[in-house]
Short mmCIF file of C-alpha atoms in Angstrom, two decimals:
data_model
loop_
_atom_site.label_atom_id
_atom_site.label_comp_id
_atom_site.label_asym_id
_atom_site.label_seq_id
_atom_site.Cartn_x
_atom_site.Cartn_y
_atom_site.Cartn_z
CA MET C 1 182.01 139.57 117.94
CA ASN C 2 181.10 136.16 116.70
CA VAL C 3 177.54 135.68 115.41
CA THR C 4 176.39 132.21 114.53
CA LEU C 5 173.24 131.86 112.48
CA ASN C 6 172.01 128.48 113.29
CA THR C 7 169.67 127.68 110.44
CA VAL C 8 168.90 124.22 111.58
CA ASN C 9 165.33 124.25 112.69
CA LEU C 10 162.35 122.11 111.93
CA ASN C 11 160.88 124.45 109.35
CA ASN C 12 164.04 124.65 107.30
CA SER C 13 164.78 121.00 107.33
CA TYR C 14 161.18 120.23 106.43
CA LYS C 15 161.48 122.41 103.36
CA TYR C 16 164.87 120.97 102.51
CA THR C 17 163.77 117.35 102.69
CA LYS C 18 160.58 118.17 100.90
CA ASN C 19 162.50 119.62 98.00
CA GLN C 20 164.83 116.68 98.02
CA ASN C 21 161.93 114.32 97.81
CA LYS C 22 160.56 116.30 94.93
CA ARG C 23 163.86 116.15 93.15
CA GLN C 24 163.96 112.45 93.71
CA ALA C 25 160.47 111.98 92.39
CA THR C 26 160.95 114.06 89.25
CA PRO C 27 164.44 113.44 87.96
CA SER C 28 165.96 116.35 86.06
CA PHE C 29 167.24 114.08 83.35
CA THR C 30 165.14 111.66 81.45
CA SER C 31 166.63 109.63 78.69
CA VAL C 32 166.04 110.71 75.11
CA ALA C 33 164.52 107.47 73.99
CA GLU C 34 162.41 105.37 76.30
CA LEU C 35 164.29 102.77 78.22
CA PRO C 36 163.70 99.32 76.80
CA THR C 37 161.80 97.17 79.26
CA LYS C 38 161.67 94.06 77.10
CA SER C 39 164.64 91.99 76.14
CA GLY C 40 165.63 92.05 72.48
CA PHE C 41 166.91 88.53 72.68
CA LEU C 42 163.64 86.97 71.56
CA LYS C 43 162.86 89.62 68.98
CA PRO C 44 163.36 87.38 65.92
CA PHE C 45 160.97 84.89 67.44
CA ASP C 46 158.40 87.61 68.13
CA VAL C 47 158.62 88.90 64.57
CA ALA C 48 158.28 85.40 63.15
CA MET C 49 155.31 84.70 65.41
CA ASP C 50 153.69 87.96 64.33
CA LYS C 51 154.06 87.06 60.66
CA PHE C 52 152.81 83.55 61.30
CA THR C 53 149.68 84.75 63.10
CA ASP C 54 149.08 87.30 60.33
CA PHE C 55 149.23 84.44 57.86
CA ILE C 56 146.74 82.42 59.92
CA ALA C 57 144.43 85.41 60.25
CA LYS C 58 144.35 85.93 56.49
CA GLN C 59 144.27 82.33 55.36
CA TYR C 60 142.21 80.62 58.04
CA THR C 61 140.41 82.91 60.51
CA LYS C 62 139.10 85.27 57.85
CA ARG C 63 137.66 82.37 55.86
CA VAL C 64 136.01 80.88 58.90
CA TYR C 65 134.44 84.20 59.87
CA GLU C 66 133.10 84.63 56.34
CA SER C 67 131.78 81.08 56.04
CA PRO C 68 128.10 80.13 55.92
CA VAL C 69 128.55 78.61 59.39
CA ALA C 70 129.18 82.07 60.79
CA LYS C 71 126.06 83.35 59.09
CA TRP C 72 124.04 80.50 60.57
CA LEU C 73 125.47 81.10 64.02
CA SER C 74 124.68 84.79 63.85
CA ARG C 75 120.95 84.05 63.58
CA ARG C 76 120.84 81.86 66.66
CA GLU C 77 119.29 83.39 69.73
CA ASP C 78 120.83 81.14 72.37
CA ALA C 79 124.22 82.70 71.73
CA SER C 80 124.84 83.26 75.43
CA GLN C 81 125.00 79.48 75.91
CA ILE C 82 127.39 78.89 73.04
CA VAL C 83 130.36 78.00 75.24
CA ASN C 84 128.25 75.33 76.96
CA HIS C 85 127.13 73.95 73.61
CA MET C 86 130.69 73.81 72.29
CA GLN C 87 131.90 71.87 75.32
CA MET C 88 128.95 69.52 75.02
CA LEU C 89 129.81 68.92 71.35
CA GLY C 90 133.43 68.27 72.27
CA SER C 91 132.33 65.59 74.69
CA VAL C 92 130.04 64.13 72.01
CA VAL C 93 133.09 63.69 69.78
CA VAL C 94 135.16 62.02 72.47
CA SER C 95 132.35 59.78 73.75
CA GLY C 96 131.49 58.86 70.18
CA MET C 97 135.07 57.85 69.61
CA TYR C 98 135.10 55.59 72.65
CA MET C 99 131.83 54.04 71.55
CA THR C 100 133.07 53.28 68.05
CA GLN C 101 136.26 51.84 69.50
CA THR C 102 134.23 49.56 71.72
CA LEU C 103 132.04 48.47 68.83
CA ARG C 104 135.08 47.70 66.68
CA ASN C 105 136.81 45.70 69.39
CA LYS C 106 137.24 42.16 68.08
CA ASN C 107 137.85 40.60 71.50
CA LEU C 108 134.32 41.30 72.66
CA GLU C 109 131.10 39.53 71.89
CA ASP C 110 128.35 41.39 70.08
CA GLU C 111 126.08 41.57 73.08
CA THR C 112 128.86 42.86 75.31
CA LYS C 113 129.77 45.54 72.80
CA LYS C 114 126.21 46.80 72.72
CA LYS C 115 125.96 46.84 76.49
CA LEU C 116 129.23 48.70 76.87
CA SER C 117 128.40 51.34 74.29
CA ILE C 118 124.96 51.90 75.78
CA ASN C 119 126.67 52.34 79.13
CA GLN C 120 129.00 54.96 77.62
CA ALA C 121 126.12 56.81 75.98
CA PHE C 122 124.19 56.83 79.24
CA THR C 123 127.22 58.24 81.07
CA TRP C 124 127.49 61.03 78.53
CA LEU C 125 123.79 61.80 78.81
CA ALA C 126 123.84 61.97 82.60
CA ALA C 127 126.94 64.16 82.66
CA THR C 128 125.56 66.57 80.06
CA ALA C 129 122.19 66.89 81.75
CA GLY C 130 123.93 67.45 85.08
CA ALA C 131 126.22 70.10 83.65
CA TYR C 132 123.40 72.06 82.03
CA TRP C 133 121.32 71.81 85.19
CA LEU C 134 124.19 72.97 87.41
CA ASP C 135 124.99 75.81 85.04
CA ASP C 136 121.39 77.00 85.19
CA TYR C 137 121.20 76.46 88.95
CA LEU C 138 124.33 78.49 89.71
CA ALA C 139 123.72 81.26 87.17
CA GLN C 140 121.86 83.51 89.58
CA SER C 141 124.26 83.25 92.50
CA TRP C 142 127.28 83.63 90.20
CA ASP C 143 125.77 86.80 88.81
CA ASN C 144 125.07 88.22 92.28
CA ASN C 145 128.31 87.18 93.92
CA VAL C 146 130.86 87.55 91.15
CA SER C 147 129.67 89.59 88.17
CA LEU C 148 127.86 92.26 90.19
CA LYS C 149 130.76 92.72 92.61
CA TYR C 150 133.26 92.84 89.78
CA ALA C 151 131.22 95.48 87.97
CA ASN C 152 130.89 97.47 91.18
CA LYS C 153 134.64 97.37 91.73
CA PHE C 154 135.29 98.26 88.11
CA LEU C 155 132.96 101.27 88.10
CA LYS C 156 133.76 102.48 91.64
CA ASP C 157 130.20 103.70 91.84
CA ASN C 158 128.51 103.44 95.24
CA ASN C 159 125.02 103.52 93.80
CA PHE C 160 125.57 100.86 91.18
CA ILE C 161 124.36 97.86 93.19
CA GLN C 162 121.35 99.75 94.52
CA ASN C 163 120.43 100.95 91.03
CA PHE C 164 120.73 97.43 89.68
CA LYS C 165 118.50 96.05 92.43
CA ASP C 166 115.95 98.82 91.90
CA TYR C 167 115.86 98.01 88.20
CA ASN C 168 115.27 94.34 88.95
CA THR C 169 112.46 95.03 91.44
CA GLN C 170 110.87 97.29 88.88
CA LEU C 171 111.08 94.50 86.30
CA GLU C 172 109.62 92.05 88.79
CA ASN C 173 106.68 94.29 89.55
CA GLU C 174 105.97 94.68 85.85
CA PHE C 175 106.25 90.93 85.42
CA LYS C 176 103.80 90.22 88.23
CA ALA C 177 101.33 92.81 87.03
CA ASP C 178 101.02 90.97 83.73
CA ILE C 179 98.29 88.32 83.92
CA LYS C 180 99.93 86.15 81.26
CA ASN C 181 102.87 85.43 83.54
CA ALA C 182 100.81 84.08 86.42
CA ASP C 183 102.31 80.59 86.34
CA LYS C 184 105.80 81.52 85.22
CA LYS C 185 108.79 82.21 87.39
CA PHE C 186 110.45 85.61 87.27
CA LYS C 187 114.00 85.68 85.95
CA PRO C 188 115.88 88.83 86.98
CA ALA C 189 118.09 90.66 84.50
CA THR C 190 121.78 89.82 84.61
CA THR C 191 124.49 92.35 85.38
CA LEU C 192 125.68 92.13 81.79
CA LYS C 193 122.27 93.06 80.40
CA TYR C 194 121.98 95.97 82.82
CA VAL C 195 125.42 97.26 81.86
CA GLU C 196 124.68 96.86 78.15
CA LYS C 197 121.46 98.80 78.53
CA PHE C 198 122.40 101.65 80.85
CA ILE C 199 126.14 102.00 81.29
CA LYS C 200 127.57 101.07 77.91
CA ASN C 201 131.15 100.51 78.93
CA SER C 202 132.68 98.19 76.37
CA ALA C 203 135.65 97.17 78.53
CA LEU C 204 133.35 96.18 81.40
CA GLU C 205 131.02 94.36 79.03
CA SER C 206 133.81 92.23 77.64
CA ASP C 207 135.07 91.49 81.15
CA LEU C 208 131.59 90.38 82.25
CA LYS C 209 131.34 88.15 79.20
CA GLY C 210 134.71 86.68 80.13
CA LEU C 211 133.43 85.96 83.65
CA ASP C 212 130.42 84.14 82.20
CA VAL C 213 132.75 82.07 80.04
CA LEU C 214 134.85 81.27 83.11
CA LYS C 215 131.76 80.03 84.94
CA SER C 216 130.79 77.80 82.06
CA LEU C 217 134.32 76.42 81.71
CA VAL C 218 134.59 75.65 85.41
CA ILE C 219 131.21 73.94 85.67
CA PHE C 220 131.42 71.89 82.48
CA GLY C 221 135.09 71.13 83.01
CA THR C 222 134.49 69.88 86.53
CA ILE C 223 131.63 67.64 85.51
CA TYR C 224 133.08 66.25 82.28
CA ARG C 225 136.65 65.89 83.43
CA PHE C 226 136.32 65.15 87.13
CA ILE C 227 132.95 64.02 88.47
CA SER C 228 131.87 61.91 85.52
CA PRO C 229 135.08 59.84 85.14
CA VAL C 230 135.38 59.33 88.89
CA ALA C 231 131.76 58.27 89.23
CA VAL C 232 132.00 55.97 86.24
CA THR C 233 135.13 54.08 87.38
CA PRO C 234 133.37 51.68 89.81
CA ILE C 235 130.66 50.96 87.25
CA ALA C 236 133.31 50.39 84.58
CA ASN C 237 135.22 48.09 86.92
CA TRP C 238 132.10 46.10 87.63
CA VAL C 239 131.36 45.81 83.91
CA GLY C 240 134.99 44.89 83.24
CA ASP C 241 134.92 42.17 85.89
CA LYS C 242 131.77 40.75 84.48
CA PHE C 243 132.91 40.59 80.88
CA PHE C 244 136.67 40.16 81.12
CA ALA C 245 137.06 37.94 84.17
CA LYS C 246 136.80 34.71 82.12
CA LYS C 247 140.35 35.06 80.83
CA PRO C 248 142.80 33.75 83.41
CA GLU C 249 145.83 35.75 82.21
CA LYS C 250 144.12 38.99 83.05
CA ASP C 251 143.48 37.98 86.61
CA VAL C 252 146.28 40.03 88.10
CA SER C 253 144.66 40.99 91.36
CA PHE C 254 146.81 40.67 94.44
CA GLU C 255 144.38 38.30 96.08
CA ALA C 256 144.88 35.78 93.35
CA LYS C 257 148.59 35.70 93.96
CA GLN C 258 148.32 35.11 97.66
CA PRO C 259 147.87 31.31 97.68
CA GLU C 260 151.03 30.90 95.58
CA GLN C 261 153.15 32.53 98.24
CA PRO C 262 152.38 30.86 101.53
CA GLN C 263 155.45 32.30 103.31
CA LYS C 264 155.45 36.03 103.26
CA THR C 265 158.10 38.31 104.64
CA GLU C 266 157.12 41.39 106.59
CA THR C 267 157.95 43.75 103.78
CA GLU C 268 155.80 41.85 101.33
CA ASN C 269 152.93 42.01 103.77
CA VAL C 270 153.21 45.78 103.82
CA VAL C 271 153.26 45.87 100.05
CA LEU C 272 150.19 43.73 99.82
CA GLU C 273 148.37 45.93 102.25
CA ARG C 274 149.34 48.99 100.29
CA PRO C 275 149.25 48.05 96.63
CA ASN C 276 150.30 51.54 95.62
CA MET C 277 153.78 50.48 96.62
CA ALA C 278 153.86 47.83 93.93
CA LYS C 279 156.93 49.63 92.63
CA PHE C 280 158.90 48.31 95.56
CA ALA C 281 157.31 44.93 95.25
CA GLY C 282 158.94 44.58 91.86
CA LYS C 283 162.35 45.25 93.42
CA PHE C 284 161.86 42.69 96.17
CA LYS C 285 160.89 40.06 93.67
CA LYS C 286 164.03 40.68 91.67
CA SER C 287 166.27 40.36 94.70
CA ALA C 288 164.54 37.16 95.74
CA MET M 1 182.58 140.58 112.74
CA LYS M 2 182.58 136.98 111.77
CA VAL M 3 179.34 135.49 110.55
CA GLU M 4 179.20 131.77 110.45
CA PHE M 5 176.48 129.87 108.68
CA ASN M 6 175.99 126.46 109.96
CA PHE M 7 175.47 124.86 106.57
CA ASN M 8 176.56 121.49 107.58
CA TYR M 9 173.37 120.88 109.40
CA PRO M 10 172.52 117.46 110.58
CA LEU M 11 169.32 116.58 108.85
CA PRO M 12 166.53 115.13 110.86
CA TYR M 13 166.30 111.38 110.74
CA LYS M 14 165.50 110.35 107.18
CA SER M 15 163.25 107.40 106.70
CA LYS M 16 163.12 105.38 103.55
CA HIS M 17 160.72 107.74 101.87
CA GLY M 18 161.40 111.23 103.14
CA SER M 19 162.02 112.56 106.58
CA VAL M 20 160.08 111.72 109.67
CA TYR M 21 158.27 115.03 109.34
CA ASP M 22 156.79 113.98 106.04
CA LEU M 23 154.07 112.09 107.73
CA HIS M 24 151.69 112.43 104.87
CA LYS M 25 154.33 110.92 102.63
CA ARG M 26 155.06 108.07 104.92
CA ASN M 27 151.49 107.01 104.71
CA MET M 28 151.80 106.83 101.00
CA CYS M 29 155.04 104.96 100.93
CA ALA M 30 153.52 102.02 99.10
CA ASP M 31 151.86 104.48 96.74
CA LEU M 32 155.24 105.62 95.58
CA CYS M 33 155.88 102.19 94.23
CA ASP M 34 153.32 102.77 91.52
CA ASP M 35 156.15 103.58 89.18
CA SER M 36 159.04 101.31 89.79
CA ARG M 37 161.46 103.57 87.95
CA LYS M 38 160.94 106.44 90.34
CA VAL M 39 161.62 104.60 93.55
CA ASN M 40 164.53 102.40 94.22
CA SER M 41 163.23 98.93 94.82
CA GLU M 42 165.42 98.43 97.86
CA HIS M 43 163.55 101.23 99.57
CA TYR M 44 160.24 99.49 99.23
CA SER M 45 158.62 98.96 102.55
CA GLY M 46 155.09 98.33 101.41
CA SER M 47 153.02 95.69 103.00
CA PHE M 48 151.73 92.68 101.19
CA THR M 49 148.77 92.35 103.45
CA GLY M 50 145.38 93.97 103.39
CA LYS M 51 144.67 96.39 100.61
CA GLU M 52 148.16 97.70 100.08
CA LYS M 53 148.96 98.50 96.54
CA ALA M 54 151.36 95.81 95.50
CA ALA M 55 149.28 92.84 96.62
CA ALA M 56 146.05 94.32 95.37
CA LYS M 57 147.66 95.03 92.02
CA PHE M 58 148.94 91.49 91.70
CA SER M 59 145.55 89.92 92.33
CA ASP M 60 143.90 92.42 90.01
CA ARG M 61 146.33 91.54 87.27
CA LEU M 62 145.77 87.84 87.81
CA LEU M 63 142.01 88.23 87.49
CA LYS M 64 142.41 90.52 84.50
CA ASN M 65 144.66 87.99 82.75
CA LEU M 66 142.22 85.20 83.54
CA ILE M 67 139.31 87.13 82.06
CA ASP M 68 141.33 88.09 78.99
CA GLY M 69 142.27 84.45 78.63
CA CYS M 70 138.63 83.42 78.81
CA ASN M 71 137.77 85.93 76.12
CA ASN M 72 140.62 85.24 73.72
CA HIS M 73 142.10 81.85 74.55
CA THR M 74 139.05 79.98 75.83
CA VAL M 75 140.38 76.56 74.92
CA ILE M 76 143.61 77.10 76.84
CA ILE M 77 141.81 78.14 80.02
CA GLN M 78 139.42 75.23 79.61
CA ASN M 79 142.30 72.78 79.36
CA LEU M 80 144.22 74.47 82.15
CA TRP M 81 141.28 73.86 84.45
CA ALA M 82 141.05 70.28 83.22
CA LEU M 83 144.78 69.81 83.79
CA GLY M 84 144.51 71.17 87.32
CA LEU M 85 141.75 68.66 88.04
CA ALA M 86 143.48 65.78 86.28
CA ILE M 87 146.88 66.11 87.93
CA LEU M 88 145.83 65.73 91.54
CA PRO M 89 142.13 65.58 92.51
CA ARG M 90 141.07 63.08 89.86
CA PRO M 91 143.72 60.37 90.48
CA ILE M 92 143.33 60.78 94.23
CA ALA M 93 139.56 60.49 94.04
CA ILE M 94 139.78 57.45 91.78
CA MET M 95 142.32 55.69 93.99
CA LEU M 96 140.22 56.45 97.10
CA LEU M 97 137.12 54.83 95.66
CA PRO M 98 135.91 52.00 97.89
CA ASP M 99 137.29 48.68 96.73
CA PRO M 100 137.55 46.44 99.81
CA LYS M 101 139.00 43.37 98.10
CA ARG M 102 141.49 45.35 95.99
CA LYS M 103 140.24 43.48 93.03
CA ASN M 104 140.21 46.38 90.64
CA ASN M 105 143.36 48.06 91.73
CA LYS M 106 145.02 47.93 88.33
CA ASP M 107 141.93 49.19 86.59
CA LYS M 108 141.84 52.09 89.00
CA MET M 109 145.48 52.86 88.36
CA ALA M 110 144.84 52.82 84.64
CA ALA M 111 141.86 55.11 85.06
CA ALA M 112 143.92 57.55 87.14
CA CYS M 113 146.74 57.53 84.57
CA HIS M 114 144.19 58.00 81.82
CA GLY M 115 143.04 61.16 83.57
CA ILE M 116 146.57 62.50 83.92
CA ALA M 117 147.40 61.69 80.30
CA SER M 118 144.27 63.38 79.01
CA GLY M 119 144.99 66.48 81.07
CA LEU M 120 148.54 66.73 79.78
CA VAL M 121 147.60 66.06 76.17
CA GLY M 122 144.72 68.52 76.25
CA PHE M 123 146.78 71.31 77.71
CA GLY M 124 149.73 70.60 75.41
CA PHE M 125 147.53 70.67 72.34
CA ALA M 126 145.78 73.81 73.48
CA SER M 127 149.01 75.70 74.15
CA ALA M 128 150.82 74.56 71.02
CA ILE M 129 148.09 74.73 68.41
CA MET M 130 145.27 76.85 69.76
CA TYR M 131 147.45 79.72 70.96
CA PRO M 132 148.47 81.00 67.50
CA LEU M 133 144.90 80.55 66.30
CA GLY M 134 143.71 82.59 69.28
CA VAL M 135 146.21 85.34 68.54
CA ALA M 136 145.16 85.38 64.89
CA SER M 137 141.47 85.70 65.70
CA LYS M 138 142.28 88.38 68.25
CA LYS M 139 143.96 90.36 65.49
CA ILE M 140 140.72 90.35 63.50
CA LYS M 141 138.52 90.94 66.54
CA ASP M 142 140.52 93.89 67.86
CA GLY M 143 141.16 95.35 64.42
CA ASP M 144 138.68 95.03 61.60
CA ALA M 145 135.79 93.56 63.54
CA LYS M 146 135.95 96.33 66.13
CA ILE M 147 135.85 99.04 63.46
CA ILE M 148 132.88 97.40 61.74
CA GLN M 149 131.04 96.79 65.01
CA GLU M 150 131.41 100.43 65.98
CA ARG M 151 130.03 101.50 62.61
CA PHE M 152 127.04 99.18 62.93
CA ALA M 153 126.39 100.40 66.47
CA LYS M 154 125.70 103.88 65.06
CA ILE M 155 123.26 102.66 62.40
CA THR M 156 119.59 102.74 63.35
CA ASN M 157 116.78 100.75 61.76
CA GLU M 158 115.52 103.77 59.81
CA MET M 159 118.95 104.41 58.34
CA ALA M 160 119.19 100.78 57.30
CA GLN M 161 115.74 100.80 55.69
CA ALA M 162 116.62 103.89 53.68
CA GLY M 163 119.20 101.75 51.88
CA THR M 164 121.91 104.35 51.50
CA ILE M 165 124.78 102.67 53.33
CA THR M 166 127.11 100.80 50.99
CA LYS M 167 129.47 97.98 51.72
CA GLU M 168 132.46 100.12 50.74
CA GLU M 169 131.63 102.65 53.44
CA LEU M 170 131.39 99.96 56.05
CA LEU M 171 134.61 98.27 54.98
CA LYS M 172 136.69 101.45 54.86
CA ASP M 173 140.08 101.23 56.65
CA THR M 174 139.79 97.50 57.24
CA LYS M 175 142.81 95.37 56.41
CA ILE M 176 141.98 91.68 56.40
CA VAL M 177 138.28 90.98 56.07
CA GLY M 178 136.23 91.14 52.88
CA GLU M 179 132.64 91.76 51.87
CA LYS M 180 131.36 88.40 53.08
CA PHE M 181 132.35 89.32 56.63
CA LEU M 182 129.49 91.84 56.72
CA GLU M 183 126.75 89.32 55.97
CA PRO M 184 126.07 88.23 59.58
CA PHE M 185 125.52 91.87 60.55
CA GLY M 186 122.53 92.42 58.25
CA GLU M 187 120.91 91.89 54.90
CA PHE M 188 122.40 93.45 51.80
CA ARG M 189 120.85 94.10 48.40
CA ASP M 190 122.97 95.33 45.47
CA GLY M 191 125.81 96.15 47.83
CA LYS M 192 123.61 98.26 50.09
CA LEU M 193 122.44 97.59 53.63
CA VAL M 194 118.72 96.88 53.85
CA LYS M 195 118.09 95.35 57.26
CA LEU M 196 120.02 95.00 60.51
CA ASN M 197 120.46 91.65 62.26
CA LYS M 198 119.36 92.29 65.81
CA ALA M 199 120.06 88.79 67.08
CA LEU M 200 123.76 89.02 66.30
CA ASN M 201 126.07 88.52 69.24
CA PHE M 202 129.41 88.82 67.53
CA ASP M 203 131.53 87.87 70.55
CA ARG M 204 129.69 84.61 71.05
CA MET M 205 129.66 83.80 67.35
CA SER M 206 133.41 84.29 67.08
CA LYS M 207 133.92 82.26 70.25
CA ALA M 208 132.11 79.29 68.75
CA LEU M 209 134.24 79.53 65.62
CA ASP M 210 137.43 79.84 67.67
CA MET M 211 136.60 76.79 69.77
CA ALA M 212 135.53 74.68 66.81
CA PRO M 213 138.93 73.27 65.72
CA ASP M 214 139.71 71.97 69.18
CA THR M 215 136.25 70.48 69.51
CA PHE M 216 135.92 68.75 66.18
CA VAL M 217 139.30 68.35 64.49
CA PHE M 218 141.71 67.64 67.33
CA GLY M 219 139.32 65.70 69.55
CA ILE M 220 140.15 62.39 67.88
CA ALA M 221 143.89 63.04 67.74
CA LYS M 222 143.86 63.93 71.41
CA ALA M 223 142.05 60.73 72.35
CA MET M 224 144.62 58.67 70.40
CA LEU M 225 147.52 60.42 72.10
CA THR M 226 145.90 60.00 75.49
CA ILE M 227 145.63 56.24 75.11
CA ALA M 228 149.24 56.08 73.90
CA LEU M 229 150.42 58.01 76.95
CA ILE M 230 148.82 55.78 79.58
CA PRO M 231 151.54 53.04 79.76
CA PRO M 232 154.51 55.42 80.31
CA ILE M 233 152.65 57.37 82.98
CA MET M 234 151.59 54.13 84.63
CA LYS M 235 155.18 52.97 84.67
CA TYR M 236 156.43 56.24 86.07
CA LEU M 237 153.79 56.67 88.75
CA PHE M 238 153.06 53.15 89.92
CA GLY M 239 156.06 51.26 88.62
CA GLU M 240 153.87 48.93 86.61
CA GLY M 241 155.55 47.10 83.78
CA LYS M 242 154.01 45.23 80.88
CA GLN M 243 150.31 44.66 81.14
CA GLN M 244 147.15 45.12 79.18
CA LYS M 245 147.46 48.72 78.20
CA THR M 246 144.41 50.23 76.69
CA GLU M 247 141.65 47.86 77.58
CA PRO M 248 140.81 49.21 81.02
CA ALA M 249 140.69 52.71 79.58
CA LYS M 250 138.32 51.61 76.84
CA VAL M 251 136.03 49.98 79.31
CA GLU M 252 136.03 53.07 81.44
CA GLY M 253 133.77 54.88 79.02
CA GLY M 254 134.03 58.26 80.72
CA GLN M 255 135.03 61.47 79.09
CA LYS M 256 138.35 62.33 77.48
#
């Protein structure tokens, strides 16, 4: 008699593969020491950098943190705007440098110097006012659309947004009930303040502070480094034309060259229409 | 009697992560990639779309790094943003400004190059000089300052008014900072705490101090370097040779 026990059935193979998966997931052997994930090649550099930063921390950072300036800063109440103020001060330094350079310029007349530096100061003033206004204008929507959502994602709490809104409506009702505040506009509490008051999660608090810094950097950076220089260029060109145009050697515009070259080839025409290709124009001149 | 066990069974079709019967496991196949050491990377079949783990993790990490950068290396992020604006949008916007007679073309080129130079110089300075300073201040902030802040968080006004807390207690276990470091946190008399400083926002205070060198000390050096960099960039980008170098930039009068 020949009996065959065919053990291949779905149940058995399920168990078998399941165990195999388990074995795969939890290897029986783990190395004694942890496997190095970082290359040792740059280790000397890392050690040197560590020592160097230790040196800076002891010799420089510590002294700055213990200076009277730190004490003065700690008493200021507009600390939440400090990143804005620092960027504004940075632009004061740079604008001031341009102004002094203009005033020292020997090629310019006194009146021109004054006009130019007043122009620079006005540019700075407009940009700064615009940046502070935009920062204030966007604060509320940034808080609602970025900070609040980030905090909600961080906490994974379904009731967080509702609780926050309830707290704000409660604050608003209290604000309106007070007769003193009749003419004033209600300013709702920020996510950061709510978290500091009720949730007390230091990691989330520092992240929210970082988001606020990001907002300030983006707004001030865009205005100081993009909008203001772009907007100023036509004005500067106009001023430059007015004050520098007297000197003939500086008249390098393409229009001025046109009468000298009555016969133009096709390629030169293209170049003149597209002055960005002046690079090629140089080559053509050489060959001719 | 001959009993034969069919050991050599053909296993059911095995997918990349378990057999076809392990449906619950198949759904979690991207989950398995949590720990890269456990799963062979060539088996990875996770999706990079939607809310699958790998993609979500990458974007989370990016945001996390950005926020950490804002907290600890503010100047670098600031200059990174400026660089991003200066490399493309700013020159393009300047060159696209209406100028029907093409009278100011060279001035516009100089202004565009000025933007690019300032972006490069700013970011270079920030990465080279401000990075070690940022790391150094992070060492104090995450070490000593954190210990002291936690101690002050536990102190109430009544405890402070009692005048029993000494500076030595507060400075215990700290490595770098000294007695003067405590002064912003409150008032001290004869080495004992008398009053707490409620207005203190240590993070903001330290941020101002961290940003100060870039703002005040290197601002002038950066402006000098920027002006020096305009002619080579002009030559490289627009193929312009000798010409009046700095004067258009001076007239510009914008920022940085």
